[in-house]
Amino acid sequence: MPLATWIKAGTSATALVLSMAGTASASPAPATAQPGAQAAVVTLRYDDSRAAGWEAAIAAGVASWNASVTNVRLVEAAPGSAAEIVIVATSGWPQATLGPVRPGRQVRVELGSQAVNDGYNKTRIAAHELGHSLGLPDTKPGPCSQLMSGSSAGTACTSAVPNATERSRVQSYYANAFAASVVTDGRTLVDAP
């Protein structure tokens, strides 16, 4: 089928869906974006070359954040290249520099085995520490549904997904390719119970 026919068919189908959706809902139509406009996405590179044994947990934590927010993207740095988030494995408690980190700047995440030895979930730890890099402080004590409640949610908690409030805060920190008013905090937050 010629491209013009596909475009015409797609346009007709979209118009039909939109017209039916408009009759089923009394809510006002959302604001439309300018043609060709696209939200700016901040890309942050992470280096986990010194985090042996945590690779799967880091990948799952990164995937959780990438699925949860739209204007910041975490990608693995090429070997030997600079990274904004440096991730290392340690024997202590997990800890991280409080962001939000910006391109060209650097924060550190330490994934401590002490938490794993005490029964905490590795993927939740990785996603939680990455949350610090993105600017989120701890919310202790807190329920399992809050990723940033960390160890206060207990060892049975395995949720590595940020809740709506956490997602919204990160979105605002990186809005319009990053808000100038938000500066990396720089404090190191240690996540011991």
Coordinates of N, CA and C in Angstrom, one line a residue:
M1 N 0.9 -1.2 0.0 CA 0.0 0.0 0.0 C 0.9 1.2 0.0
P2 N 0.6 2.2 -0.8 CA 1.4 3.4 -0.9 C 1.4 4.2 0.5
L3 N 2.5 4.9 0.8 CA 2.6 5.7 2.0 C 1.4 6.7 2.2
A4 N 1.0 7.3 1.1 CA -0.1 8.3 1.2 C -1.4 7.6 1.7
T5 N -1.6 6.4 1.3 CA -2.8 5.6 1.7 C -2.7 5.3 3.2
W6 N -1.6 4.9 3.6 CA -1.4 4.6 5.0 C -1.6 5.8 5.9
I7 N -1.1 7.0 5.5 CA -1.2 8.2 6.2 C -2.7 8.6 6.3
K8 N -3.4 8.5 5.1 CA -4.8 8.8 5.1 C -5.6 7.9 6.0
A9 N -5.4 6.6 6.0 CA -6.1 5.6 6.8 C -5.8 5.9 8.3
G10 N -4.5 6.2 8.6 CA -4.2 6.5 10.0 C -4.8 7.7 10.5
T11 N -4.9 8.8 9.7 CA -5.5 10.0 10.0 C -7.0 9.8 10.3
S12 N -7.7 9.1 9.4 CA -9.1 8.8 9.6 C -9.4 8.0 10.8
A13 N -8.6 7.0 11.1 CA -8.8 6.2 12.3 C -8.5 7.1 13.6
T14 N -7.5 7.9 13.6 CA -7.3 8.8 14.7 C -8.4 9.7 14.9
A15 N -9.0 10.3 13.8 CA -10.1 11.2 13.9 C -11.3 10.5 14.5
L16 N -11.6 9.3 14.1 CA -12.7 8.5 14.6 C -12.5 8.3 16.1
V17 N -11.3 7.8 16.6 CA -11.1 7.6 18.0 C -11.2 8.8 18.8
L18 N -10.7 9.9 18.3 CA -10.8 11.2 19.0 C -12.2 11.7 19.1
S19 N -13.0 11.5 18.0 CA -14.4 12.0 18.1 C -15.2 11.2 19.0
M20 N -14.9 9.8 19.1 CA -15.7 9.0 20.0 C -15.2 9.3 21.5
A21 N -14.0 9.5 21.7 CA -13.5 9.8 23.0 C -14.1 11.1 23.5
G22 N -14.3 12.1 22.6 CA -14.8 13.4 23.0 C -16.3 13.3 23.4
T23 N -17.1 12.3 22.9 CA -18.5 12.2 23.2 C -18.6 11.4 24.6
A24 N -17.6 10.7 24.9 CA -17.7 9.9 26.1 C -17.2 10.6 27.4
S25 N -16.6 11.7 27.2 CA -16.0 12.5 28.3 C -16.4 13.9 28.3
A26 N -16.7 14.5 29.5 CA -17.1 15.9 29.6 C -15.9 16.7 30.0
S27 N -14.7 16.1 30.2 CA -13.6 16.9 30.6 C -13.0 17.7 29.4
P28 N -12.4 18.9 29.8 CA -11.9 19.7 28.7 C -10.7 19.0 28.0
A29 N -10.6 19.4 26.7 CA -9.5 18.8 25.9 C -8.1 19.3 26.5
P30 N -7.1 18.5 26.5 CA -5.8 18.9 26.9 C -5.2 19.9 25.9
A31 N -4.3 20.7 26.5 CA -3.6 21.7 25.6 C -2.8 20.9 24.6
T32 N -2.7 21.4 23.4 CA -2.0 20.7 22.3 C -0.6 21.3 22.2
A33 N 0.3 20.4 21.9 CA 1.7 20.9 21.7 C 1.9 21.4 20.3
Q34 N 2.8 22.2 20.1 CA 3.1 22.8 18.8 C 3.6 21.6 17.9
P35 N 3.2 21.6 16.6 CA 3.7 20.6 15.7 C 5.2 20.5 15.7
G36 N 5.7 19.3 15.8 CA 7.2 19.1 15.8 C 7.8 19.3 17.2
A37 N 7.1 19.9 18.2 CA 7.6 20.1 19.5 C 7.8 18.8 20.2
Q38 N 8.9 18.7 20.9 CA 9.2 17.5 21.7 C 9.9 18.0 23.0
A39 N 9.4 17.3 24.1 CA 10.0 17.6 25.4 C 11.5 17.3 25.4
A40 N 12.2 18.2 26.0 CA 13.7 17.9 26.2 C 13.9 16.8 27.1
V41 N 14.8 15.9 26.8 CA 15.2 14.8 27.7 C 16.6 14.9 28.1
V42 N 16.9 14.9 29.4 CA 18.2 15.0 29.9 C 18.8 13.5 30.0
T43 N 19.9 13.3 29.4 CA 20.5 12.0 29.4 C 21.6 12.0 30.5
L44 N 21.6 11.1 31.4 CA 22.6 10.9 32.4 C 23.2 9.6 32.3
R45 N 24.6 9.5 32.2 CA 25.3 8.3 32.1 C 25.7 7.8 33.4
Y46 N 25.7 6.5 33.6 CA 26.1 5.8 34.8 C 27.2 4.8 34.5
D47 N 28.2 4.7 35.4 CA 29.3 3.8 35.3 C 29.2 2.8 36.4
D48 N 28.9 1.6 36.1 CA 28.8 0.5 37.2 C 30.0 -0.5 37.0
S49 N 31.1 -0.1 36.4 CA 32.2 -1.0 36.2 C 32.9 -1.4 37.5
R50 N 32.6 -0.7 38.6 CA 33.2 -1.1 39.9 C 32.1 -1.6 40.9
A51 N 31.0 -2.1 40.3 CA 29.9 -2.6 41.1 C 29.6 -4.1 40.8
A52 N 30.7 -4.9 40.8 CA 30.6 -6.3 40.5 C 29.6 -7.0 41.5
G53 N 28.7 -7.8 40.9 CA 27.7 -8.5 41.6 C 26.4 -7.7 41.7
W54 N 26.4 -6.5 41.3 CA 25.2 -5.7 41.3 C 24.6 -5.4 40.0
E55 N 25.2 -5.9 38.9 CA 24.8 -5.5 37.5 C 23.3 -5.7 37.3
A56 N 22.8 -6.8 37.6 CA 21.3 -7.1 37.4 C 20.4 -6.1 38.1
A57 N 20.8 -5.9 39.4 CA 20.0 -5.0 40.2 C 20.1 -3.5 39.7
I58 N 21.3 -3.1 39.2 CA 21.4 -1.8 38.7 C 20.6 -1.7 37.4
A59 N 20.7 -2.7 36.5 CA 19.9 -2.7 35.3 C 18.4 -2.6 35.6
A60 N 17.9 -3.3 36.6 CA 16.5 -3.3 36.9 C 16.1 -1.9 37.5
G61 N 17.0 -1.4 38.4 CA 16.7 -0.1 39.0 C 16.7 1.0 37.9
V62 N 17.6 1.0 37.0 CA 17.7 1.9 35.8 C 16.4 1.8 35.0
A63 N 16.0 0.6 34.7 CA 14.8 0.3 33.9 C 13.5 0.9 34.6
S64 N 13.5 0.7 35.9 CA 12.4 1.2 36.7 C 12.3 2.7 36.6
W65 N 13.4 3.4 36.7 CA 13.4 4.9 36.6 C 13.1 5.3 35.1
N66 N 13.7 4.6 34.2 CA 13.4 5.0 32.8 C 12.0 4.8 32.4
A67 N 11.3 3.8 33.0 CA 9.9 3.6 32.7 C 9.0 4.5 33.5
S68 N 9.5 5.2 34.5 CA 8.7 6.0 35.4 C 8.7 7.5 35.1
V69 N 9.8 8.0 34.5 CA 9.9 9.4 34.2 C 10.2 9.6 32.7
T70 N 9.9 10.7 32.1 CA 10.0 10.9 30.7 C 11.0 12.0 30.3
N71 N 11.4 12.8 31.2 CA 12.3 13.9 30.8 C 13.8 13.7 31.3
V72 N 14.1 12.6 31.9 CA 15.4 12.2 32.2 C 15.6 10.7 31.9
R73 N 16.7 10.4 31.3 CA 17.0 9.0 30.8 C 18.4 8.6 31.4
L74 N 18.4 7.5 32.0 CA 19.7 6.9 32.5 C 20.2 5.9 31.5
V75 N 21.5 6.1 31.1 CA 22.1 5.2 30.1 C 23.4 4.8 30.6
E76 N 23.8 3.6 30.3 CA 25.2 3.1 30.7 C 26.2 3.8 29.9
A77 N 27.3 4.3 30.6 CA 28.4 5.0 29.9 C 29.2 4.0 29.2
A78 N 29.8 4.4 28.1 CA 30.7 3.6 27.3 C 31.9 3.4 28.2
P79 N 32.6 2.2 28.1 CA 33.8 2.0 28.9 C 34.8 3.1 28.7
G80 N 35.3 3.6 29.8 CA 36.4 4.6 29.8 C 35.9 6.0 29.6
S81 N 34.6 6.2 29.4 CA 34.1 7.5 29.2 C 33.5 8.1 30.5
A82 N 33.3 9.4 30.5 CA 32.8 10.1 31.7 C 31.4 9.7 32.0
A83 N 31.0 9.7 33.3 CA 29.7 9.4 33.7 C 29.2 10.4 34.8
E84 N 28.0 10.7 34.8 CA 27.4 11.6 35.9 C 27.2 10.8 37.2
I85 N 26.9 9.5 37.0 CA 26.6 8.7 38.2 C 27.6 7.6 38.3
V86 N 28.5 7.6 39.2 CA 29.5 6.5 39.4 C 29.0 5.6 40.5
I87 N 28.9 4.3 40.2 CA 28.3 3.3 41.1 C 29.4 2.3 41.4
V88 N 29.6 2.1 42.8 CA 30.6 1.2 43.2 C 29.9 0.3 44.3
A89 N 30.5 -0.9 44.4 CA 30.1 -1.9 45.4 C 31.0 -1.7 46.6
T90 N 30.4 -1.7 47.8 CA 31.1 -1.6 49.0 C 30.7 -2.7 50.0
S91 N 31.4 -2.7 51.1 CA 31.0 -3.7 52.2 C 30.1 -3.0 53.2
G92 N 29.9 -1.7 53.2 CA 29.1 -1.0 54.2 C 27.7 -0.9 53.8
W93 N 27.0 0.2 54.4 CA 25.6 0.4 54.1 C 25.5 1.2 52.8
P94 N 24.5 1.0 52.0 CA 24.3 1.8 50.8 C 24.3 3.3 51.1
Q95 N 24.8 4.1 50.2 CA 24.8 5.6 50.3 C 24.9 6.2 49.0
A96 N 24.5 7.5 48.9 CA 24.6 8.2 47.6 C 24.6 9.7 47.9
T97 N 25.2 10.4 46.9 CA 25.2 11.8 46.9 C 23.8 12.3 46.5
L98 N 23.3 13.2 47.2 CA 22.0 13.8 46.9 C 22.1 14.7 45.7
G99 N 21.3 14.5 44.6 CA 21.3 15.3 43.5 C 20.2 16.4 43.6
P100 N 19.7 16.8 42.5 CA 19.7 16.2 41.2 C 21.0 16.5 40.4
V101 N 21.6 15.4 39.9 CA 22.9 15.6 39.2 C 22.5 16.1 37.8
R102 N 23.4 16.9 37.3 CA 23.3 17.5 35.9 C 24.3 16.9 35.0
P103 N 24.1 17.0 33.7 CA 25.1 16.5 32.7 C 26.4 17.3 33.0
G104 N 27.5 16.5 33.0 CA 28.8 17.1 33.2 C 29.2 17.2 34.6
R105 N 28.3 17.0 35.5 CA 28.6 16.9 37.0 C 28.7 15.5 37.4
Q106 N 29.0 15.2 38.6 CA 29.1 13.8 39.0 C 28.7 13.6 40.5
V107 N 28.0 12.5 40.7 CA 27.6 12.0 42.0 C 28.0 10.6 42.1
R108 N 28.1 10.1 43.4 CA 28.5 8.7 43.7 C 27.4 7.9 44.3
V109 N 27.3 6.7 43.9 CA 26.4 5.8 44.6 C 27.2 4.6 45.1
E110 N 27.0 4.3 46.3 CA 27.7 3.1 46.9 C 26.7 2.1 47.3
L111 N 26.7 0.9 46.6 CA 25.8 -0.2 46.9 C 26.4 -1.1 47.9
G112 N 26.0 -0.9 49.2 CA 26.7 -1.7 50.3 C 26.1 -3.0 50.5
S113 N 27.0 -4.0 50.7 CA 26.5 -5.4 50.9 C 26.0 -5.6 52.3
Q114 N 26.2 -4.7 53.2 CA 25.7 -4.8 54.6 C 24.1 -4.9 54.5
A115 N 23.5 -4.1 53.7 CA 22.1 -4.1 53.6 C 21.6 -5.5 53.0
V116 N 22.3 -6.0 52.0 CA 21.9 -7.3 51.4 C 22.1 -8.4 52.5
N117 N 23.2 -8.3 53.3 CA 23.4 -9.3 54.3 C 22.3 -9.3 55.4
D118 N 21.7 -8.1 55.6 CA 20.6 -8.0 56.5 C 19.3 -8.3 55.9
G119 N 19.2 -8.7 54.6 CA 18.0 -9.1 54.0 C 17.3 -8.2 53.1
Y120 N 17.9 -7.0 52.8 CA 17.2 -6.0 51.9 C 17.4 -6.4 50.5
N121 N 16.4 -6.1 49.6 CA 16.4 -6.4 48.2 C 17.3 -5.6 47.4
K122 N 18.2 -6.2 46.6 CA 19.2 -5.5 45.8 C 18.6 -4.5 44.8
T123 N 17.6 -5.0 44.1 CA 17.0 -4.1 43.1 C 16.4 -2.8 43.8
R124 N 15.7 -3.0 44.9 CA 15.1 -1.9 45.6 C 16.3 -0.9 46.1
I125 N 17.4 -1.5 46.6 CA 18.5 -0.7 47.0 C 19.0 0.1 45.8
A126 N 19.2 -0.5 44.7 CA 19.8 0.2 43.5 C 18.9 1.3 43.1
A127 N 17.6 1.0 42.9 CA 16.6 2.0 42.5 C 16.5 3.2 43.5
H128 N 16.6 2.9 44.8 CA 16.5 3.9 45.9 C 17.7 4.8 45.8
E129 N 18.9 4.2 45.7 CA 20.1 5.1 45.6 C 20.2 5.9 44.3
L130 N 19.7 5.4 43.2 CA 19.6 6.2 42.0 C 18.6 7.3 42.2
G131 N 17.5 7.1 43.0 CA 16.6 8.2 43.3 C 17.3 9.3 44.0
H132 N 18.2 9.0 44.9 CA 19.0 10.1 45.6 C 19.8 10.9 44.5
S133 N 20.4 10.2 43.5 CA 21.1 10.9 42.5 C 20.2 11.8 41.7
L134 N 19.0 11.4 41.6 CA 18.0 12.2 40.8 C 17.4 13.3 41.7
G135 N 17.8 13.4 42.9 CA 17.4 14.6 43.8 C 16.4 14.2 44.9
L136 N 16.1 13.0 45.1 CA 15.1 12.6 46.1 C 15.8 12.3 47.4
P137 N 15.4 12.9 48.5 CA 15.9 12.6 49.9 C 15.1 11.4 50.4
D138 N 15.6 10.8 51.5 CA 14.8 9.8 52.2 C 13.5 10.3 52.7
T139 N 12.5 9.4 52.8 CA 11.2 9.7 53.4 C 11.0 8.6 54.5
K140 N 11.8 8.6 55.5 CA 11.7 7.6 56.6 C 11.1 8.3 57.8
P141 N 10.3 7.5 58.5 CA 9.8 6.2 58.1 C 8.7 6.3 57.0
G142 N 8.5 5.3 56.3 CA 7.6 5.3 55.2 C 7.2 3.9 54.8
P143 N 6.1 3.8 54.0 CA 5.6 2.5 53.6 C 6.4 1.9 52.4
C144 N 6.2 0.7 52.1 CA 6.9 0.0 50.9 C 6.5 0.7 49.6
S145 N 5.4 1.3 49.5 CA 4.9 2.0 48.3 C 5.8 3.3 48.0
Q146 N 6.5 3.7 49.0 CA 7.4 4.9 48.8 C 8.9 4.3 48.6
L147 N 9.4 4.4 47.4 CA 10.7 3.9 47.1 C 11.7 4.5 48.0
M148 N 11.6 5.8 48.3 CA 12.5 6.6 49.1 C 12.4 6.3 50.6
S149 N 11.4 5.5 51.0 CA 11.4 5.1 52.4 C 12.5 4.1 52.8
G150 N 13.1 3.6 51.8 CA 14.3 2.8 52.0 C 14.2 1.6 53.0
S151 N 15.1 1.6 53.9 CA 15.1 0.5 54.9 C 14.0 0.5 55.8
S152 N 13.3 1.7 56.0 CA 12.2 1.7 57.0 C 11.0 0.9 56.5
A153 N 11.0 0.5 55.3 CA 9.9 -0.3 54.8 C 10.1 -1.8 55.1
G154 N 11.2 -2.2 55.6 CA 11.5 -3.5 56.1 C 12.1 -4.4 55.0
T155 N 12.6 -5.6 55.4 CA 13.3 -6.5 54.5 C 12.3 -7.2 53.5
A156 N 11.0 -7.3 53.9 CA 10.0 -7.9 53.0 C 9.7 -7.1 51.8
C157 N 10.0 -5.8 51.9 CA 9.6 -4.9 50.8 C 10.6 -5.1 49.6
T158 N 10.1 -5.4 48.4 CA 10.9 -5.5 47.2 C 10.5 -4.5 46.1
S159 N 9.6 -3.6 46.4 CA 9.2 -2.6 45.4 C 10.3 -1.7 45.0
A160 N 10.6 -1.7 43.7 CA 11.7 -0.8 43.2 C 11.1 0.3 42.3
V161 N 9.8 0.6 42.4 CA 9.1 1.5 41.6 C 8.8 2.8 42.4
P162 N 9.2 4.0 41.8 CA 8.9 5.2 42.5 C 7.4 5.5 42.4
N163 N 6.8 6.1 43.5 CA 5.4 6.4 43.5 C 5.1 7.7 42.7
A164 N 3.9 8.0 42.6 CA 3.5 9.2 41.8 C 4.2 10.5 42.3
T165 N 4.3 10.7 43.6 CA 4.9 11.9 44.2 C 6.4 11.9 43.8
E166 N 7.1 10.8 44.0 CA 8.5 10.7 43.6 C 8.7 10.9 42.1
R167 N 7.9 10.3 41.3 CA 8.0 10.5 39.9 C 7.8 12.0 39.5
S168 N 6.8 12.6 40.1 CA 6.5 14.0 39.9 C 7.7 15.0 40.3
R169 N 8.3 14.7 41.4 CA 9.4 15.5 41.8 C 10.6 15.4 40.9
V170 N 10.9 14.2 40.5 CA 12.0 14.0 39.5 C 11.7 14.7 38.2
Q171 N 10.5 14.6 37.7 CA 10.0 15.2 36.5 C 10.3 16.7 36.6
S172 N 9.9 17.3 37.8 CA 10.0 18.8 37.9 C 11.5 19.2 38.0
Y173 N 12.4 18.3 38.6 CA 13.8 18.7 38.7 C 14.5 18.7 37.3
Y174 N 13.9 17.9 36.3 CA 14.5 17.9 35.0 C 13.6 18.5 33.9
A175 N 12.6 19.3 34.4 CA 11.7 19.9 33.4 C 12.5 20.9 32.5
N176 N 12.1 21.0 31.3 CA 12.7 21.9 30.3 C 14.2 21.7 30.3
A177 N 14.6 20.5 30.3 CA 16.1 20.1 30.2 C 16.8 20.5 31.5
F178 N 16.2 20.8 32.5 CA 16.6 21.0 33.9 C 16.3 22.4 34.4
A179 N 15.7 22.5 35.5 CA 15.4 23.8 36.1 C 16.6 24.4 36.7
A180 N 16.9 25.7 36.3 CA 18.1 26.4 36.8 C 18.1 26.6 38.3
S181 N 16.9 26.6 38.9 CA 16.8 26.9 40.4 C 17.1 25.7 41.2
V182 N 17.2 24.5 40.7 CA 17.5 23.3 41.4 C 19.0 23.0 41.3
V183 N 19.7 23.0 42.4 CA 21.1 22.7 42.4 C 21.4 21.4 43.1
T184 N 22.4 20.7 42.7 CA 22.8 19.5 43.3 C 23.1 19.8 44.8
D185 N 22.5 19.0 45.7 CA 22.6 19.2 47.1 C 24.0 18.9 47.5
G186 N 24.5 17.7 47.1 CA 25.9 17.3 47.4 C 26.1 16.6 48.7
R187 N 25.1 16.5 49.6 CA 25.2 15.7 50.8 C 25.2 14.2 50.5
T188 N 25.9 13.5 51.3 CA 25.9 12.0 51.2 C 24.9 11.5 52.1
L189 N 23.9 10.7 51.6 CA 22.9 10.1 52.5 C 23.2 8.6 52.7
V190 N 23.4 8.2 53.9 CA 23.7 6.8 54.3 C 22.4 6.2 54.6
D191 N 22.1 5.0 54.0 CA 20.8 4.4 54.2 C 20.9 3.2 55.1
A192 N 21.3 3.4 56.3 CA 21.3 2.4 57.4 C 20.0 2.5 58.1
P193 N 19.5 1.4 58.6 CA 18.3 1.4 59.4 C 18.4 2.2 60.7

